[in-house]
mmCIF file with all atom_site columns, C-alpha atoms in Angstrom:
data_model
loop_
_atom_site.group_PDB
_atom_site.id
_atom_site.type_symbol
_atom_site.label_atom_id
_atom_site.label_alt_id
_atom_site.label_comp_id
_atom_site.label_asym_id
_atom_site.label_entity_id
_atom_site.label_seq_id
_atom_site.pdbx_PDB_ins_code
_atom_site.Cartn_x
_atom_site.Cartn_y
_atom_site.Cartn_z
_atom_site.occupancy
_atom_site.B_iso_or_equiv
_atom_site.pdbx_formal_charge
_atom_site.auth_seq_id
_atom_site.auth_comp_id
_atom_site.auth_asym_id
_atom_site.auth_atom_id
_atom_site.pdbx_PDB_model_num
ATOM 1  C CA . PHE A 1 1  ? 0.966   67.900 -199.508 1.00 0.00 ? 827 PHE A CA 1
ATOM 2  C CA . ASN A 1 2  ? -2.372  68.855 -198.771 1.00 0.00 ? 828 ASN A CA 1
ATOM 3  C CA . ALA A 1 3  ? -4.267  72.150 -199.456 1.00 0.00 ? 829 ALA A CA 1
ATOM 4  C CA . GLN A 1 4  ? -3.305  73.921 -196.869 1.00 0.00 ? 830 GLN A CA 1
ATOM 5  C CA . THR A 1 5  ? 0.995   73.252 -197.100 1.00 0.00 ? 831 THR A CA 1
ATOM 6  C CA . TYR A 1 6  ? 0.744   74.280 -200.282 1.00 0.00 ? 832 TYR A CA 1
ATOM 7  C CA . SER A 1 7  ? -0.963  77.819 -199.017 1.00 0.00 ? 833 SER A CA 1
ATOM 8  C CA . GLN A 1 8  ? 1.767   77.429 -196.193 1.00 0.00 ? 834 GLN A CA 1
ATOM 9  C CA . MET A 1 9  ? 4.827   77.004 -198.879 1.00 0.00 ? 835 MET A CA 1
ATOM 10 C CA . GLY A 1 10 ? 3.315   80.089 -200.897 1.00 0.00 ? 836 GLY A CA 1
ATOM 11 C CA . GLN A 1 11 ? 3.198   82.933 -197.649 1.00 0.00 ? 837 GLN A CA 1
ATOM 12 C CA . CYS A 1 12 ? 6.443   81.353 -197.095 1.00 0.00 ? 838 CYS A CA 1
ATOM 13 C CA . TYR A 1 13 ? 7.696   82.181 -200.948 1.00 0.00 ? 839 TYR A CA 1
ATOM 14 C CA . LEU A 1 14 ? 5.611   85.163 -200.557 1.00 0.00 ? 840 LEU A CA 1
ATOM 15 C CA . ILE A 1 15 ? 7.068   86.792 -197.683 1.00 0.00 ? 841 ILE A CA 1
ATOM 16 C CA . LYS A 1 16 ? 10.689  85.964 -199.854 1.00 0.00 ? 842 LYS A CA 1
ATOM 17 C CA . GLY A 1 17 ? 9.969   87.891 -202.408 1.00 0.00 ? 843 GLY A CA 1
ATOM 18 C CA . MET A 1 18 ? 9.253   84.404 -205.115 1.00 0.00 ? 844 MET A CA 1
ATOM 19 C CA . HIS A 1 19 ? 6.233   86.046 -206.158 1.00 0.00 ? 845 HIS A CA 1
ATOM 20 C CA . SER A 1 20 ? 6.337   83.301 -209.543 1.00 0.00 ? 846 SER A CA 1
ATOM 21 C CA . GLU A 1 21 ? 7.037   80.389 -207.074 1.00 0.00 ? 847 GLU A CA 1
ATOM 22 C CA . ALA A 1 22 ? 4.409   81.547 -204.665 1.00 0.00 ? 848 ALA A CA 1
ATOM 23 C CA . MET A 1 23 ? 1.196   81.404 -207.179 1.00 0.00 ? 849 MET A CA 1
ATOM 24 C CA . ASN A 1 24 ? 2.105   77.848 -208.344 1.00 0.00 ? 850 ASN A CA 1
ATOM 25 C CA . TYR A 1 25 ? 2.503   76.902 -204.706 1.00 0.00 ? 851 TYR A CA 1
ATOM 26 C CA . TYR A 1 26 ? -1.321  79.017 -204.636 1.00 0.00 ? 852 TYR A CA 1
ATOM 27 C CA . LEU A 1 27 ? -2.659  76.766 -207.731 1.00 0.00 ? 853 LEU A CA 1
ATOM 28 C CA . CYS A 1 28 ? -1.476  73.433 -206.688 1.00 0.00 ? 854 CYS A CA 1
ATOM 29 C CA . ALA A 1 29 ? -3.916  74.649 -202.958 1.00 0.00 ? 855 ALA A CA 1
ATOM 30 C CA . LEU A 1 30 ? -6.733  75.496 -205.312 1.00 0.00 ? 856 LEU A CA 1
ATOM 31 C CA . SER A 1 31 ? -6.839  72.444 -207.546 1.00 0.00 ? 857 SER A CA 1
ATOM 32 C CA . ILE A 1 32 ? -6.702  70.932 -204.467 1.00 0.00 ? 858 ILE A CA 1
ATOM 33 C CA . LEU A 1 33 ? -9.287  73.137 -202.773 1.00 0.00 ? 859 LEU A CA 1
ATOM 34 C CA . GLN A 1 34 ? -11.672 73.664 -206.180 1.00 0.00 ? 860 GLN A CA 1
ATOM 35 C CA . ILE A 1 35 ? -11.937 69.144 -206.374 1.00 0.00 ? 861 ILE A CA 1
ATOM 36 C CA . HIS A 1 36 ? -12.533 68.835 -202.122 1.00 0.00 ? 862 HIS A CA 1
ATOM 37 C CA . LEU A 1 37 ? -14.870 71.976 -201.461 1.00 0.00 ? 863 LEU A CA 1
ATOM 38 C CA . PRO A 1 38 ? -17.478 73.916 -202.364 1.00 0.00 ? 864 PRO A CA 1
ATOM 39 C CA . ARG A 1 39 ? -17.450 77.128 -205.346 1.00 0.00 ? 865 ARG A CA 1
ATOM 40 C CA . ASP A 1 40 ? -17.942 79.846 -202.090 1.00 0.00 ? 866 ASP A CA 1
ATOM 41 C CA . HIS A 1 41 ? -16.115 77.972 -199.406 1.00 0.00 ? 867 HIS A CA 1
ATOM 42 C CA . HIS A 1 42 ? -14.509 81.066 -197.221 1.00 0.00 ? 868 HIS A CA 1
ATOM 43 C CA . ARG A 1 43 ? -11.803 79.259 -197.764 1.00 0.00 ? 869 ARG A CA 1
ATOM 44 C CA . ILE A 1 44 ? -10.435 78.946 -201.227 1.00 0.00 ? 870 ILE A CA 1
ATOM 45 C CA . GLY A 1 45 ? -11.582 83.236 -201.172 1.00 0.00 ? 871 GLY A CA 1
ATOM 46 C CA . ILE A 1 46 ? -8.419  83.561 -198.744 1.00 0.00 ? 872 ILE A CA 1
ATOM 47 C CA . LEU A 1 47 ? -6.594  81.675 -201.725 1.00 0.00 ? 873 LEU A CA 1
ATOM 48 C CA . LEU A 1 48 ? -7.663  83.840 -203.768 1.00 0.00 ? 874 LEU A CA 1
ATOM 49 C CA . ASN A 1 49 ? -7.203  87.276 -201.757 1.00 0.00 ? 875 ASN A CA 1
ATOM 50 C CA . HIS A 1 50 ? -3.170  85.527 -201.481 1.00 0.00 ? 876 HIS A CA 1
ATOM 51 C CA . MET A 1 51 ? -3.591  85.502 -205.076 1.00 0.00 ? 877 MET A CA 1
ATOM 52 C CA . GLY A 1 52 ? -4.267  88.572 -205.677 1.00 0.00 ? 878 GLY A CA 1
ATOM 53 C CA . THR A 1 53 ? -1.388  90.166 -203.265 1.00 0.00 ? 879 THR A CA 1
ATOM 54 C CA . VAL A 1 54 ? 1.016   87.892 -205.567 1.00 0.00 ? 880 VAL A CA 1
ATOM 55 C CA . CYS A 1 55 ? 0.038   89.982 -208.548 1.00 0.00 ? 881 CYS A CA 1
ATOM 56 C CA . ARG A 1 56 ? -0.017  92.913 -206.985 1.00 0.00 ? 882 ARG A CA 1
ATOM 57 C CA . LYS A 1 57 ? 3.520   92.066 -205.564 1.00 0.00 ? 883 LYS A CA 1
ATOM 58 C CA . GLU A 1 58 ? 4.470   91.945 -208.975 1.00 0.00 ? 884 GLU A CA 1
ATOM 59 C CA . GLY A 1 59 ? 2.381   94.417 -210.266 1.00 0.00 ? 885 GLY A CA 1
ATOM 60 C CA . ALA A 1 60 ? 0.273   92.773 -212.342 1.00 0.00 ? 886 ALA A CA 1
ATOM 61 C CA . LEU A 1 61 ? -3.048  94.221 -211.320 1.00 0.00 ? 887 LEU A CA 1
ATOM 62 C CA . ASP A 1 62 ? -5.691  93.637 -214.182 1.00 0.00 ? 888 ASP A CA 1
ATOM 63 C CA . GLN A 1 63 ? -5.422  89.913 -213.011 1.00 0.00 ? 889 GLN A CA 1
ATOM 64 C CA . GLY A 1 64 ? -4.807  91.109 -209.064 1.00 0.00 ? 890 GLY A CA 1
ATOM 65 C CA . LEU A 1 65 ? -8.102  92.764 -208.463 1.00 0.00 ? 891 LEU A CA 1
ATOM 66 C CA . ASN A 1 66 ? -9.548  90.240 -210.476 1.00 0.00 ? 892 ASN A CA 1
ATOM 67 C CA . TYR A 1 67 ? -8.243  88.172 -208.016 1.00 0.00 ? 893 TYR A CA 1
ATOM 68 C CA . TYR A 1 68 ? -9.618  90.294 -204.844 1.00 0.00 ? 894 TYR A CA 1
ATOM 69 C CA . LEU A 1 69 ? -13.304 90.841 -206.357 1.00 0.00 ? 895 LEU A CA 1
ATOM 70 C CA . ARG A 1 70 ? -13.318 86.420 -207.702 1.00 0.00 ? 896 ARG A CA 1
ATOM 71 C CA . ALA A 1 71 ? -11.969 86.724 -202.943 1.00 0.00 ? 897 ALA A CA 1
ATOM 72 C CA . ASP A 1 72 ? -14.926 89.171 -201.894 1.00 0.00 ? 898 ASP A CA 1
ATOM 73 C CA . ALA A 1 73 ? -17.340 88.093 -203.378 1.00 0.00 ? 899 ALA A CA 1
ATOM 74 C CA . ILE A 1 74 ? -16.903 84.717 -201.459 1.00 0.00 ? 900 ILE A CA 1
ATOM 75 C CA . LEU A 1 75 ? -16.333 85.934 -198.189 1.00 0.00 ? 901 LEU A CA 1
ATOM 76 C CA . ARG A 1 76 ? -18.569 88.510 -198.187 1.00 0.00 ? 902 ARG A CA 1
ATOM 77 C CA . TYR A 1 77 ? -21.514 86.161 -197.565 1.00 0.00 ? 903 TYR A CA 1
ATOM 78 C CA . LYS A 1 78 ? -18.791 83.471 -195.687 1.00 0.00 ? 904 LYS A CA 1
ATOM 79 C CA . LEU A 1 79 ? -17.529 85.325 -192.224 1.00 0.00 ? 905 LEU A CA 1
ATOM 80 C CA . PRO A 1 80 ? -19.554 87.539 -190.050 1.00 0.00 ? 906 PRO A CA 1
ATOM 81 C CA . HIS A 1 81 ? -20.353 91.331 -191.749 1.00 0.00 ? 907 HIS A CA 1
ATOM 82 C CA . ASN A 1 82 ? -17.377 92.117 -188.421 1.00 0.00 ? 908 ASN A CA 1
ATOM 83 C CA . HIS A 1 83 ? -14.896 90.152 -189.469 1.00 0.00 ? 909 HIS A CA 1
#
């Protein structure tokens, strides 16, 4: 699989409420993206945002906030201001 496929599988598990499985697939996607993309690439920011959502839904709010803050640090500078 590639990172995009892992991310999409994570989305499916998230929708099904299978948060642990979703996080596992997001972590696989993240490990691939971190090898092949710059650390501030917008795709990494989007994936971190998804991981924050998993944590939030699981009640792990501090961990979720950490992922959201990391995503914001990337996306704030990589996406247009009106995005």
